[in-house]
Each structure stands twice: as C-alpha cells, then as structure tokens.
Amino acid sequence: MRSTFMGLETARRGMFTQQSALYTTGHNISNANTPGYTRQRINFSQTEPYPGAGLNRPQIPGQMGTGVEAGSVQRIREGFLDMQYRTESTKMGYYGAMSESLTKMEEIMNEPSENGLHSTLEKFWNAIQDLSSHTENTGARDVVAATGQMVADTLNYYYNSLTRVQEDIGSQINVKADEINAIVAQIDNLNKQISSVEPHGYLPNDLYDQRDVLVDNLSKLVNVKVSKVIPDNYGNAQKIADGLYNIEIIQQDGKSFEPPIQLVPVTKEAGIMDVNKLEVEKSSDGFISGLKIGSETINDFSKLSGELAGLVKSFGYESGGEAKGVYPEMLDKLNKMTEAFAKEFNKVHREGFPLGADEPSGLDFFEFTAGNAAQSIKVKQEILDDSSKIAAGAASGASGDNGNAQLLADLRKKSFSSYESLSPEEKANLNGSLDSYYSGLIGRLGVDSQSAQKDLRNSAILAASVEQNRQSVSAVSLDEEMTNMIKFQHAYNASARNITVVDEMLDKIINGMGVVGR
C-alpha cells in the first residue's frame, strides 16, 4: 500500500529542484558579462520509482514515479572548440610578435624615403660624379666628404637603432618567461583547489572557468597540449568531472617532444607533481641558446610556436654555432655589406692622387672596425678637415685628372664578386652590386613583413571565428535565461499547487471521513 503522504514528497522534490534551477539561472544572469564565464545548467534526473523490486513489494499495477532531483550542476562547454581556439591563439601570438618586430625594423630602415640609405647613397654617388667633372672645385670635394659622412651616419643609425630594438625584444623574452611561470603556478594552484572539491562529488565550475582562462592566456605565449587526468583513488568524483589539467609544451606541428616536456605534470598514479619552471638560457654572445623546462632543454627553436617563439626568432638564437634570427641576420648583412663597400672604396682611393700631389694618396677614405663596420664606419677626419686630400686623380694630382674619381663612381654598379679587396669567403656571402644588394635586403624585409602581417590577419580571423562558435555554445544568452526563468518559475508554482491539492485531499481524509450519521 502506498503512503498517504507520498504526493507531498513528490511535490516537495519538484519545488526544491526547480528552486535550484532558478538559482543557477540567476547565477548565469549575474555573470553574463564576466570574462571567461561558462553558462551552467541543472541536470534533472528522476528519483527512484516506487515500489522497488523485492519479494515483499506491494501488489500494484506498476511502478510510480517519485519526483525529480538535481543530479549535477554542469558547465556547457565544447572541448574541441577550446582546442581549436588555443591552436589559433598560438599562431596569432607567434605572427603578432614577428609582425611587430619586422614592422619596427621597417620603420628604422625607412625605405623608400628621402632620409633612407638608398637616397643618401644616391647623393654620395652624385657628389662623386660632380667631383669627376670639377676635380679642382673645393665645394665639390667638400660635398663628397660631407655626403660620405652622411652615408656613414645613416649606417651607424641603422645599426644602433636595430640593436636598441633587439635589446628591447630581449627584455620582452624575460618578461614573457616570467609570465608563463606565473600562469603555470596559478594553474597548479587551481588544480590543487579542484582536487579538494571533485572527490566529494561536486563540480567546481567556477574554478574550471578560471583555469580555462589561464590556459587560453598560456596558449598565446607557447604551444601547449592540455590533457584531463582523473587520478587513481580520487574519492567519489563524478564521471563528468573535468579532473586535473596536465599541460605539455608541444611542437609547432602538434607533436610531442621526445621525451615529453611538461609544464604542469599530473599523472593518474602520482596525481599533482611539482611544476616545471621555464628558464631562458643564453650563449656567451648574448643570444638565446635554449629554453630549459625542468630537466629538459629545447634547442631547436624552429619547432616552437607562440609569442615567446616569435620573440626568440626576432631577437636571435644560437644554432650550430651561428647566430640566427631576424635582427642578428639583418645586422650581419649590414656589417658585411658595409665592410665590403668600405674596403673596396678605400682600396681605389688609396691608389689615386690627391689634388696637387705627385704620388698616390695611400689614405683610406673610410675608417671602421673589422666585423662591426656598420656601427663604426666614418669618414677619415683628415679628409673632413681637408677635402683636397680626396684622391680624384688616377695619374697625377692635376686639376684635370679625374680618372680615380670616375673609378670611385663606378663602384656604384660594380659587382661584389669583382671587388679586389675581398677574399673568396667574403665574396661568397655577397651578390650583385652595393645598390642591388641593399635593394634586395629592403625588398626581402618588405616581403617578410607583409607575409607576417597577412598570417597574423588570417590567424586573427580564424581565432575570432572559433571564439564566436565557442561563445555560441558557452556564453550566457539573456533571452534564453529569461525563458528558462519563466519555465522554472511555472514549474515551481505548479509543484506548490500540487501540495495544496494533496493537502486538501488529506484534510478530507482526516477531517471529513468517519462522520457519517453524526
């Protein structure tokens, strides 16, 4: 025989469960504008029906439902969209760092413009050409000395400015490494908090959200793979619990390193282990030689992605004993170009005759420090003080002898391979003439910068598209929440009305039965 008061309990369960759903709806509405918040829902489940199976069960036609209960409060989130977003975020961080570095380099080189090296060289060659027409003219000689110093100053400016930006990028690398370590420490702390809640059968959804926001931020800095781990002997954790995050640094193509490199190590057997900090290692030359994570070191930076990798490849890293990267390579090319040009110009100049002289000059036009020509090049002070020492004559210092000035002017189009002052090794690193080689440097810089900007735009568009899809699943819709609120409110009221009906039935049974004939 069923209980007389059974309907009251069924209605009570309905009221309590709808009340919980209303509370969860209110929580969603309150956090509609909270960054990183994932909407939540109550998973309704039927309570155990009456009667249960057994030998002494009452003989009634079938089992009757006993109401509803709140099975769990679950986040609505799609893990595949999270993985997609973090992949695009990593690309966006990498191309963003590369694009910014190349843009700054373009701003320094400032080509084409009136103040760029190409324009300054043009003025220098024109001044030498004018000198070949008026070798006795002091003004023409002064212009050659002055424009020669302008060329040197421009190269000095390029080198020093590029070096300053490179140093700033190096400082950013240290900042990003510290940021990665800070995020990793926070994720580890959240892992520990979650591990103290899940074994009791609860779902710490708000902690999950905080952890996912941190992982999103981390994915922009370095390419990571997130694995959910439910440790052994984890209490009464629900099957839908997210568990603990094991975070691993992976290669650009998505493959793991051998052996795997863990930032936040978690295993089923040991549970949470100590995090591994990221340390930046540098060579004796000041370039990045490796990224040390725990006991493992990453030396092959071509396999890395993310903002940190973009900064490392911009600043410069050591590979096979050589400095690689955007800024070291540009500085090296400027140095080699400048040194080759200055060597050949000096050679031709030494063999010429100054104004009024009876023997070759033997005087260099430029002076510089070998291996660091772009930063140190300048016109000899003797020539700046006395421009008559410019060796314009090929056979004598007579005012009509312009042979050597013409040879100097011809260097503009002379191929590096024809330079007599260079060794075969030096010639192997250079091609074309000074003008064409420098134009090639600027052209390549422009192409690389445009390519990085295009890749950044593409990755940003894809990341925005994935984020939109992710928000369509996880974000709070106020219209939907208002609809749910009305639905739960009516269900609550209906359950309350059910209690009233049952109460009236009980009143009739208790107070109305057994009074016949009174």
Short mmCIF file of C-alpha atoms in Angstrom, two decimals:
data_model
loop_
_atom_site.label_atom_id
_atom_site.label_comp_id
_atom_site.label_asym_id
_atom_site.label_seq_id
_atom_site.Cartn_x
_atom_site.Cartn_y
_atom_site.Cartn_z
CA MET A 1 0.00 0.00 0.00
CA ARG A 2 1.41 3.36 -0.99
CA SER A 3 1.86 6.10 1.62
CA THR A 4 -0.97 8.57 2.10
CA PHE A 5 1.59 11.38 2.19
CA MET A 6 3.50 10.27 -0.93
CA GLY A 7 2.24 13.15 -3.11
CA LEU A 8 3.64 15.72 -0.69
CA GLU A 9 7.19 14.38 -1.03
CA THR A 10 6.93 14.25 -4.83
CA ALA A 11 5.77 17.87 -4.97
CA ARG A 12 8.40 18.93 -2.42
CA ARG A 13 11.14 17.45 -4.59
CA GLY A 14 9.76 19.28 -7.59
CA MET A 15 9.78 22.60 -5.71
CA PHE A 16 13.34 22.15 -4.40
CA THR A 17 14.69 21.09 -7.80
CA GLN A 18 13.01 23.95 -9.69
CA GLN A 19 14.28 26.29 -7.00
CA SER A 20 17.85 25.05 -7.60
CA ALA A 21 17.37 25.58 -11.34
CA LEU A 22 16.18 29.14 -10.67
CA TYR A 23 19.27 29.78 -8.51
CA THR A 24 21.52 28.52 -11.30
CA THR A 25 19.67 30.70 -13.82
CA GLY A 26 20.25 33.69 -11.57
CA HIS A 27 23.95 32.81 -11.35
CA ASN A 28 24.13 32.75 -15.17
CA ILE A 29 22.36 36.11 -15.46
CA SER A 30 24.63 37.68 -12.84
CA ASN A 31 27.74 36.55 -14.76
CA ALA A 32 26.50 37.40 -18.24
CA ASN A 33 29.34 39.94 -18.62
CA THR A 34 32.02 38.10 -16.63
CA PRO A 35 35.04 37.35 -18.90
CA GLY A 36 35.63 33.61 -19.28
CA TYR A 37 32.38 32.59 -17.61
CA THR A 38 30.69 29.45 -18.94
CA ARG A 39 26.94 29.13 -18.54
CA GLN A 40 25.74 26.37 -16.24
CA ARG A 41 22.67 24.15 -16.09
CA ILE A 42 21.00 21.79 -13.67
CA ASN A 43 20.88 18.22 -14.91
CA PHE A 44 17.47 16.94 -13.84
CA SER A 45 17.11 13.25 -13.08
CA GLN A 46 14.15 11.14 -11.93
CA THR A 47 14.23 9.79 -8.42
CA GLU A 48 13.93 6.06 -7.75
CA PRO A 49 10.41 4.86 -8.54
CA TYR A 50 8.04 3.19 -6.07
CA PRO A 51 7.93 0.35 -5.30
CA GLY A 52 11.40 -1.10 -5.60
CA ALA A 53 11.88 -4.65 -6.79
CA GLY A 54 11.56 -7.23 -3.97
CA LEU A 55 9.62 -10.20 -2.67
CA ASN A 56 7.60 -8.08 -0.25
CA ARG A 57 6.73 -5.39 -2.72
CA PRO A 58 3.09 -4.20 -2.75
CA GLN A 59 0.92 -5.68 -5.48
CA ILE A 60 0.09 -2.61 -7.53
CA PRO A 61 -0.18 -2.41 -11.34
CA GLY A 62 3.29 -0.87 -11.84
CA GLN A 63 5.99 1.40 -10.50
CA MET A 64 5.06 5.01 -9.81
CA GLY A 65 7.41 7.98 -10.19
CA THR A 66 8.52 9.70 -7.00
CA GLY A 67 9.63 13.04 -8.44
CA VAL A 68 12.81 14.73 -9.60
CA GLU A 69 16.17 15.71 -8.20
CA ALA A 70 19.09 17.91 -9.27
CA GLY A 71 21.66 15.38 -10.45
CA SER A 72 24.50 17.86 -11.04
CA VAL A 73 25.32 21.46 -11.96
CA GLN A 74 27.31 21.26 -15.19
CA ARG A 75 29.10 23.76 -17.44
CA ILE A 76 28.05 23.87 -21.09
CA ARG A 77 31.40 23.79 -22.90
CA GLU A 78 32.81 22.17 -26.05
CA GLY A 79 36.37 20.87 -25.59
CA PHE A 80 37.04 20.62 -29.33
CA LEU A 81 36.36 24.35 -29.78
CA ASP A 82 38.72 25.09 -26.88
CA MET A 83 41.47 23.12 -28.62
CA GLN A 84 40.81 24.92 -31.94
CA TYR A 85 40.87 28.33 -30.29
CA ARG A 86 44.13 27.65 -28.47
CA THR A 87 45.76 26.44 -31.69
CA GLU A 88 44.81 29.68 -33.46
CA SER A 89 45.77 31.73 -30.41
CA THR A 90 49.27 30.22 -30.54
CA LYS A 91 49.61 31.18 -34.21
CA MET A 92 48.28 34.64 -33.52
CA GLY A 93 50.83 35.14 -30.74
CA TYR A 94 53.69 33.97 -32.98
CA TYR A 95 52.77 36.05 -36.03
CA GLY A 96 51.94 39.02 -33.83
CA ALA A 97 55.45 39.01 -32.35
CA MET A 98 57.07 38.53 -35.76
CA SER A 99 54.93 41.21 -37.40
CA GLU A 100 55.68 43.74 -34.67
CA SER A 101 59.44 43.05 -34.85
CA LEU A 102 59.55 43.36 -38.64
CA THR A 103 57.39 46.50 -38.59
CA LYS A 104 59.81 48.17 -36.18
CA MET A 105 62.69 47.19 -38.46
CA GLU A 106 60.88 48.69 -41.45
CA GLU A 107 60.34 51.92 -39.54
CA ILE A 108 64.06 52.14 -38.80
CA MET A 109 65.20 51.33 -42.34
CA ASN A 110 62.59 53.81 -43.61
CA GLU A 111 62.72 52.84 -47.28
CA PRO A 112 61.89 54.33 -49.69
CA SER A 113 62.30 57.83 -48.28
CA GLU A 114 64.49 60.89 -48.61
CA ASN A 115 66.28 60.01 -45.39
CA GLY A 116 66.93 56.34 -46.11
CA LEU A 117 70.28 54.80 -47.01
CA HIS A 118 69.32 54.41 -50.66
CA SER A 119 68.66 58.14 -51.04
CA THR A 120 71.81 59.01 -49.07
CA LEU A 121 73.93 56.72 -51.29
CA GLU A 122 72.36 58.36 -54.34
CA LYS A 123 73.54 61.76 -53.10
CA PHE A 124 77.01 60.34 -52.41
CA TRP A 125 77.38 58.86 -55.90
CA ASN A 126 76.11 62.06 -57.49
CA ALA A 127 78.62 64.08 -55.47
CA ILE A 128 81.49 61.85 -56.70
CA GLN A 129 80.20 62.22 -60.26
CA ASP A 130 80.23 66.00 -59.86
CA LEU A 131 83.77 65.79 -58.49
CA SER A 132 84.89 63.90 -61.59
CA SER A 133 83.69 66.88 -63.64
CA HIS A 134 85.25 69.54 -61.37
CA THR A 135 88.20 67.96 -59.60
CA GLU A 136 89.67 71.34 -58.66
CA ASN A 137 86.44 72.62 -57.10
CA THR A 138 86.74 72.78 -53.31
CA GLY A 139 82.97 72.90 -52.92
CA ALA A 140 82.55 69.65 -54.90
CA ARG A 141 85.19 67.98 -52.74
CA ASP A 142 83.52 69.20 -49.53
CA VAL A 143 80.22 67.77 -50.73
CA VAL A 144 81.84 64.35 -51.33
CA ALA A 145 83.29 64.34 -47.80
CA ALA A 146 80.00 65.51 -46.26
CA THR A 147 77.78 63.04 -48.14
CA GLY A 148 80.26 60.27 -47.38
CA GLN A 149 79.81 61.06 -43.69
CA MET A 150 76.02 61.08 -44.23
CA VAL A 151 76.26 57.54 -45.55
CA ALA A 152 78.32 56.54 -42.52
CA ASP A 153 75.90 58.27 -40.12
CA THR A 154 72.92 56.52 -41.74
CA LEU A 155 74.58 53.13 -41.36
CA ASN A 156 75.51 53.97 -37.74
CA TYR A 157 71.89 54.97 -37.07
CA TYR A 158 70.55 51.77 -38.60
CA TYR A 159 72.87 49.58 -36.58
CA ASN A 160 72.37 51.38 -33.26
CA SER A 161 68.59 51.62 -33.66
CA LEU A 162 68.26 47.97 -34.63
CA THR A 163 70.43 47.00 -31.67
CA ARG A 164 68.26 49.01 -29.26
CA VAL A 165 65.08 47.35 -30.56
CA GLN A 166 66.80 43.98 -30.33
CA GLU A 167 67.65 44.66 -26.68
CA ASP A 168 64.01 45.61 -26.01
CA ILE A 169 62.90 42.32 -27.55
CA GLY A 170 65.39 40.50 -25.33
CA SER A 171 63.81 42.16 -22.29
CA GLN A 172 60.37 41.10 -23.52
CA ILE A 173 61.55 37.50 -23.69
CA ASN A 174 62.42 37.59 -19.99
CA VAL A 175 59.06 39.21 -19.21
CA LYS A 176 57.17 36.55 -21.18
CA ALA A 177 59.12 33.76 -19.50
CA ASP A 178 58.13 35.19 -16.10
CA GLU A 179 54.52 35.49 -17.30
CA ILE A 180 54.49 31.83 -18.38
CA ASN A 181 55.84 30.76 -15.00
CA ALA A 182 53.24 32.88 -13.20
CA ILE A 183 50.39 31.38 -15.23
CA VAL A 184 51.72 27.86 -14.67
CA ALA A 185 51.85 28.48 -10.90
CA GLN A 186 48.24 29.72 -10.93
CA ILE A 187 47.04 26.70 -12.91
CA ASP A 188 48.84 24.42 -10.47
CA ASN A 189 47.13 26.19 -7.56
CA LEU A 190 43.72 25.79 -9.23
CA ASN A 191 44.49 22.10 -9.84
CA LYS A 192 45.04 21.69 -6.10
CA GLN A 193 41.82 23.52 -5.24
CA ILE A 194 39.85 21.43 -7.73
CA SER A 195 41.39 18.23 -6.37
CA SER A 196 39.99 19.10 -2.94
CA VAL A 197 36.44 19.52 -4.29
CA GLU A 198 35.89 16.90 -7.00
CA PRO A 199 36.46 13.81 -4.79
CA HIS A 200 33.39 14.86 -2.76
CA GLY A 201 31.15 14.55 -5.81
CA TYR A 202 30.91 18.25 -6.63
CA LEU A 203 31.76 20.09 -9.84
CA PRO A 204 33.76 23.30 -9.10
CA ASN A 205 32.56 25.02 -12.28
CA ASP A 206 33.81 28.49 -11.38
CA LEU A 207 37.30 27.10 -10.72
CA TYR A 208 37.12 25.31 -14.06
CA ASP A 209 36.40 28.64 -15.75
CA GLN A 210 39.34 30.37 -14.06
CA ARG A 211 41.65 27.55 -15.10
CA ASP A 212 40.47 27.63 -18.73
CA VAL A 213 41.03 31.39 -18.94
CA LEU A 214 44.61 30.88 -17.76
CA VAL A 215 45.17 28.11 -20.31
CA ASP A 216 43.83 30.40 -23.05
CA ASN A 217 46.35 33.07 -21.99
CA LEU A 218 49.14 30.50 -21.83
CA SER A 219 48.33 29.19 -25.33
CA LYS A 220 49.11 32.62 -26.80
CA LEU A 221 52.60 32.52 -25.34
CA VAL A 222 53.59 28.94 -26.13
CA ASN A 223 52.06 25.96 -27.92
CA VAL A 224 50.52 23.69 -25.28
CA LYS A 225 48.51 20.49 -25.11
CA VAL A 226 46.01 20.01 -22.29
CA SER A 227 45.15 16.53 -21.04
CA LYS A 228 42.45 15.89 -18.44
CA VAL A 229 43.58 13.45 -15.75
CA ILE A 230 41.45 11.71 -13.14
CA PRO A 231 43.94 10.31 -10.61
CA ASP A 232 43.53 6.88 -9.05
CA ASN A 233 41.87 6.85 -5.61
CA TYR A 234 40.10 10.11 -6.37
CA GLY A 235 37.19 9.67 -3.98
CA ASN A 236 33.63 9.92 -5.31
CA ALA A 237 34.37 12.18 -8.28
CA GLN A 238 31.59 12.33 -10.84
CA LYS A 239 32.12 10.87 -14.29
CA ILE A 240 31.56 14.27 -15.89
CA ALA A 241 34.19 15.95 -13.68
CA ASP A 242 36.90 17.71 -15.70
CA GLY A 243 39.65 16.39 -13.47
CA LEU A 244 43.13 17.90 -13.29
CA TYR A 245 45.00 19.53 -16.17
CA ASN A 246 48.29 18.08 -17.36
CA ILE A 247 49.89 20.77 -19.54
CA GLU A 248 52.60 19.84 -22.01
CA ILE A 249 54.63 22.01 -24.40
CA ILE A 250 54.30 20.60 -27.92
CA GLN A 251 55.93 21.29 -31.28
CA GLN A 252 54.61 23.60 -33.96
CA ASP A 253 53.06 20.64 -35.83
CA GLY A 254 51.24 19.46 -32.71
CA LYS A 255 53.54 16.54 -31.93
CA SER A 256 55.08 15.96 -28.51
CA PHE A 257 58.78 16.37 -27.88
CA GLU A 258 60.82 13.27 -27.12
CA PRO A 259 60.75 12.91 -24.18
CA PRO A 260 57.56 14.92 -23.46
CA ILE A 261 58.11 18.32 -21.85
CA GLN A 262 55.62 19.06 -19.06
CA LEU A 263 54.90 22.47 -17.58
CA VAL A 264 52.20 21.20 -15.22
CA PRO A 265 52.77 17.45 -14.71
CA VAL A 266 49.83 15.37 -13.45
CA THR A 267 49.59 11.56 -13.62
CA LYS A 268 46.95 9.02 -12.67
CA GLU A 269 49.35 7.27 -10.33
CA ALA A 270 51.02 10.22 -8.58
CA GLY A 271 48.41 12.93 -9.08
CA ILE A 272 49.72 16.51 -8.90
CA MET A 273 53.51 16.88 -9.09
CA ASP A 274 55.78 19.91 -8.83
CA VAL A 275 55.53 22.33 -11.76
CA ASN A 276 58.49 22.87 -14.08
CA LYS A 277 59.63 26.46 -14.48
CA LEU A 278 60.76 27.82 -17.83
CA GLU A 279 64.25 29.34 -17.84
CA VAL A 280 65.87 31.24 -20.71
CA GLU A 281 69.47 30.21 -21.36
CA LYS A 282 71.87 32.48 -23.25
CA SER A 283 75.16 31.91 -25.04
CA SER A 284 78.36 33.87 -24.40
CA ASP A 285 77.35 36.19 -27.25
CA GLY A 286 74.09 37.04 -25.53
CA PHE A 287 71.81 35.09 -27.89
CA ILE A 288 69.23 32.55 -26.75
CA SER A 289 70.82 29.12 -26.61
CA GLY A 290 67.94 27.17 -25.11
CA LEU A 291 64.71 27.11 -23.13
CA LYS A 292 65.05 24.90 -20.07
CA ILE A 293 61.87 23.34 -18.67
CA GLY A 294 62.57 21.13 -15.70
CA SER A 295 65.31 18.70 -16.69
CA GLU A 296 64.69 19.13 -20.45
CA THR A 297 66.05 21.84 -22.76
CA ILE A 298 64.64 22.97 -26.10
CA ASN A 299 67.43 23.98 -28.51
CA ASP A 300 65.63 23.68 -31.84
CA PHE A 301 63.55 26.85 -31.94
CA SER A 302 62.17 26.06 -35.41
CA LYS A 303 59.86 23.57 -33.68
CA LEU A 304 58.34 26.18 -31.37
CA SER A 305 55.34 28.44 -31.88
CA GLY A 306 53.60 31.13 -29.84
CA GLU A 307 54.58 34.65 -28.86
CA LEU A 308 57.70 33.53 -26.99
CA ALA A 309 58.98 31.70 -30.10
CA GLY A 310 58.30 34.78 -32.24
CA LEU A 311 60.30 36.96 -29.86
CA VAL A 312 63.18 34.45 -29.73
CA LYS A 313 63.34 34.22 -33.54
CA SER A 314 63.32 38.02 -33.74
CA PHE A 315 65.90 38.64 -31.03
CA GLY A 316 68.28 35.92 -32.15
CA TYR A 317 69.23 32.41 -31.15
CA GLU A 318 72.27 30.20 -31.47
CA SER A 319 72.10 27.35 -33.97
CA GLY A 320 75.10 25.31 -35.00
CA GLY A 321 77.45 27.88 -33.50
CA GLU A 322 75.91 30.70 -35.57
CA ALA A 323 73.51 33.49 -34.63
CA LYS A 324 70.16 33.12 -36.36
CA GLY A 325 67.07 35.30 -36.28
CA VAL A 326 65.57 38.41 -37.83
CA TYR A 327 67.71 41.06 -36.15
CA PRO A 328 71.07 39.23 -35.99
CA GLU A 329 70.81 38.34 -39.68
CA MET A 330 69.96 41.89 -40.72
CA LEU A 331 72.79 43.33 -38.61
CA ASP A 332 75.20 40.77 -40.01
CA LYS A 333 74.22 41.59 -43.60
CA LEU A 334 74.58 45.31 -42.96
CA ASN A 335 78.02 44.74 -41.45
CA LYS A 336 79.23 42.58 -44.34
CA MET A 337 77.83 44.95 -46.97
CA THR A 338 79.33 47.98 -45.26
CA GLU A 339 82.73 46.38 -44.72
CA ALA A 340 82.96 45.15 -48.32
CA PHE A 341 81.97 48.57 -49.69
CA ALA A 342 84.38 50.44 -47.39
CA LYS A 343 87.27 48.08 -48.16
CA GLU A 344 86.92 48.43 -51.93
CA PHE A 345 86.32 52.18 -51.77
CA ASN A 346 89.42 52.60 -49.61
CA LYS A 347 91.49 50.44 -51.98
CA VAL A 348 90.58 52.53 -55.01
CA HIS A 349 91.02 55.75 -53.03
CA ARG A 350 94.48 54.78 -51.79
CA GLU A 351 95.67 54.28 -55.38
CA GLY A 352 94.51 57.74 -56.51
CA PHE A 353 96.21 61.12 -56.32
CA PRO A 354 95.05 63.99 -54.08
CA LEU A 355 94.76 67.48 -55.59
CA GLY A 356 98.24 68.78 -56.49
CA ALA A 357 100.05 65.65 -55.25
CA ASP A 358 102.86 63.86 -57.15
CA GLU A 359 102.31 60.43 -55.64
CA PRO A 360 99.36 58.17 -54.74
CA SER A 361 97.40 59.09 -51.65
CA GLY A 362 97.77 55.90 -49.64
CA LEU A 363 95.00 57.33 -47.45
CA ASP A 364 91.76 55.49 -46.66
CA PHE A 365 88.53 57.42 -47.23
CA PHE A 366 86.61 55.47 -44.56
CA GLU A 367 87.71 54.05 -41.27
CA PHE A 368 85.88 51.25 -39.41
CA THR A 369 86.30 48.35 -37.02
CA ALA A 370 86.51 44.98 -38.76
CA GLY A 371 83.47 42.82 -38.01
CA ASN A 372 81.45 45.79 -36.83
CA ALA A 373 81.63 48.10 -39.82
CA ALA A 374 78.02 49.36 -39.87
CA GLN A 375 78.26 50.70 -36.33
CA SER A 376 81.80 52.08 -36.52
CA ILE A 377 82.19 53.40 -40.09
CA LYS A 378 83.03 57.08 -40.55
CA VAL A 379 84.95 59.29 -42.96
CA LYS A 380 88.59 59.85 -42.05
CA GLN A 381 88.95 63.02 -40.02
CA GLU A 382 91.88 64.13 -42.24
CA ILE A 383 89.57 64.20 -45.25
CA LEU A 384 86.80 66.02 -43.37
CA ASP A 385 89.38 68.62 -42.27
CA ASP A 386 90.96 68.95 -45.73
CA SER A 387 88.90 67.79 -48.71
CA SER A 388 91.83 68.36 -51.08
CA LYS A 389 93.13 65.01 -49.83
CA ILE A 390 90.35 63.22 -51.70
CA ALA A 391 92.19 61.21 -54.35
CA ALA A 392 90.36 62.11 -57.56
CA GLY A 393 93.32 61.76 -59.96
CA ALA A 394 94.41 58.47 -61.50
CA ALA A 395 97.88 59.52 -62.72
CA SER A 396 98.55 62.83 -61.01
CA GLY A 397 97.04 65.43 -58.76
CA ALA A 398 96.45 67.81 -61.64
CA SER A 399 93.09 69.57 -61.65
CA GLY A 400 92.13 67.94 -64.94
CA ASP A 401 92.83 64.37 -63.84
CA ASN A 402 89.54 62.78 -62.83
CA GLY A 403 90.38 59.14 -63.53
CA ASN A 404 90.25 57.90 -59.96
CA ALA A 405 87.08 59.86 -59.20
CA GLN A 406 85.47 58.03 -62.10
CA LEU A 407 86.67 54.68 -60.74
CA LEU A 408 85.14 55.58 -57.38
CA ALA A 409 81.86 56.49 -59.05
CA ASP A 410 81.91 53.20 -60.99
CA LEU A 411 81.82 51.27 -57.69
CA ARG A 412 78.10 52.02 -57.62
CA LYS A 413 77.42 49.37 -60.23
CA LYS A 414 80.44 47.16 -59.63
CA SER A 415 79.59 43.64 -58.50
CA PHE A 416 80.92 42.42 -55.16
CA SER A 417 82.36 39.44 -56.98
CA SER A 418 84.68 41.86 -58.82
CA TYR A 419 85.96 43.56 -55.68
CA GLU A 420 89.72 43.06 -55.49
CA SER A 421 89.91 43.78 -51.77
CA LEU A 422 87.67 40.85 -50.75
CA SER A 423 88.61 37.26 -50.07
CA PRO A 424 86.69 34.42 -51.78
CA GLU A 425 84.90 33.72 -48.47
CA GLU A 426 83.75 37.34 -48.23
CA LYS A 427 82.56 37.34 -51.83
CA ALA A 428 80.55 34.17 -51.25
CA ASN A 429 78.29 35.98 -48.79
CA LEU A 430 77.51 38.86 -51.16
CA ASN A 431 75.97 39.12 -54.59
CA GLY A 432 75.29 41.90 -57.07
CA SER A 433 76.38 45.49 -56.60
CA LEU A 434 76.04 47.63 -53.49
CA ASP A 435 72.81 49.22 -54.76
CA SER A 436 71.23 45.96 -55.87
CA TYR A 437 72.26 44.09 -52.71
CA TYR A 438 70.79 46.76 -50.45
CA SER A 439 67.62 46.91 -52.57
CA GLY A 440 67.37 43.13 -52.16
CA LEU A 441 67.66 43.47 -48.36
CA ILE A 442 64.85 46.01 -48.26
CA GLY A 443 62.72 44.01 -50.69
CA ARG A 444 63.09 40.84 -48.63
CA LEU A 445 62.27 42.76 -45.45
CA GLY A 446 59.11 44.13 -47.03
CA VAL A 447 58.01 40.68 -48.23
CA ASP A 448 58.67 39.08 -44.83
CA SER A 449 56.80 41.87 -43.04
CA GLN A 450 53.80 41.64 -45.37
CA SER A 451 53.77 37.87 -45.04
CA ALA A 452 53.79 38.08 -41.23
CA GLN A 453 51.00 40.67 -41.27
CA LYS A 454 48.93 38.54 -43.65
CA ASP A 455 49.42 35.45 -41.48
CA LEU A 456 48.51 37.49 -38.40
CA ARG A 457 45.29 38.71 -40.02
CA ASN A 458 44.37 35.19 -41.13
CA SER A 459 45.02 33.66 -37.72
CA ALA A 460 43.11 36.51 -36.03
CA ILE A 461 40.12 35.93 -38.32
CA LEU A 462 40.18 32.18 -37.62
CA ALA A 463 40.57 32.75 -33.87
CA ALA A 464 37.64 35.19 -33.91
CA SER A 465 35.52 32.69 -35.85
CA VAL A 466 36.30 29.86 -33.41
CA GLU A 467 35.70 32.18 -30.45
CA GLN A 468 32.31 33.12 -31.89
CA ASN A 469 31.42 29.44 -32.18
CA ARG A 470 32.68 28.84 -28.68
CA GLN A 471 30.63 31.72 -27.30
CA SER A 472 27.53 30.47 -29.11
CA VAL A 473 27.86 27.28 -27.05
CA SER A 474 29.20 28.56 -23.73
CA ALA A 475 28.19 32.21 -23.36
CA VAL A 476 25.12 33.37 -21.45
CA SER A 477 22.11 34.34 -23.58
CA LEU A 478 19.87 36.63 -21.53
CA ASP A 479 16.88 35.78 -23.74
CA GLU A 480 17.40 32.08 -23.14
CA GLU A 481 17.92 32.58 -19.40
CA MET A 482 14.73 34.65 -19.14
CA THR A 483 12.84 31.88 -20.92
CA ASN A 484 14.30 29.31 -18.53
CA MET A 485 13.44 31.50 -15.55
CA ILE A 486 9.78 31.65 -16.58
CA LYS A 487 9.76 27.89 -17.24
CA PHE A 488 11.23 27.04 -13.84
CA GLN A 489 9.01 29.57 -12.11
CA HIS A 490 5.84 27.98 -13.52
CA ALA A 491 7.13 24.51 -12.66
CA TYR A 492 7.80 25.68 -9.10
CA ASN A 493 4.33 27.20 -8.82
CA ALA A 494 2.77 24.05 -10.23
CA SER A 495 4.57 21.92 -7.64
CA ALA A 496 3.38 24.28 -4.90
CA ARG A 497 -0.18 24.00 -6.22
CA ASN A 498 0.18 20.23 -6.18
CA ILE A 499 1.00 20.40 -2.47
CA THR A 500 -2.18 22.43 -1.95
CA VAL A 501 -4.24 19.81 -3.74
CA VAL A 502 -2.71 16.98 -1.73
CA ASP A 503 -3.30 19.00 1.43
CA GLU A 504 -6.98 19.33 0.55
CA MET A 505 -7.14 15.58 -0.02
CA LEU A 506 -5.57 14.92 3.37
CA ASP A 507 -7.93 17.39 5.01
CA LYS A 508 -10.89 15.47 3.59
CA ILE A 509 -9.43 12.16 4.78
CA ILE A 510 -8.57 13.39 8.23
CA ASN A 511 -11.48 15.69 8.98
CA GLY A 512 -14.20 14.53 6.61
CA MET A 513 -14.15 10.75 6.80
CA GLY A 514 -15.91 8.78 9.57
CA VAL A 515 -18.51 11.44 10.42
CA VAL A 516 -21.50 9.84 8.64
CA GLY A 517 -24.58 9.92 10.83
CA ARG A 518 -23.26 12.45 13.28
#
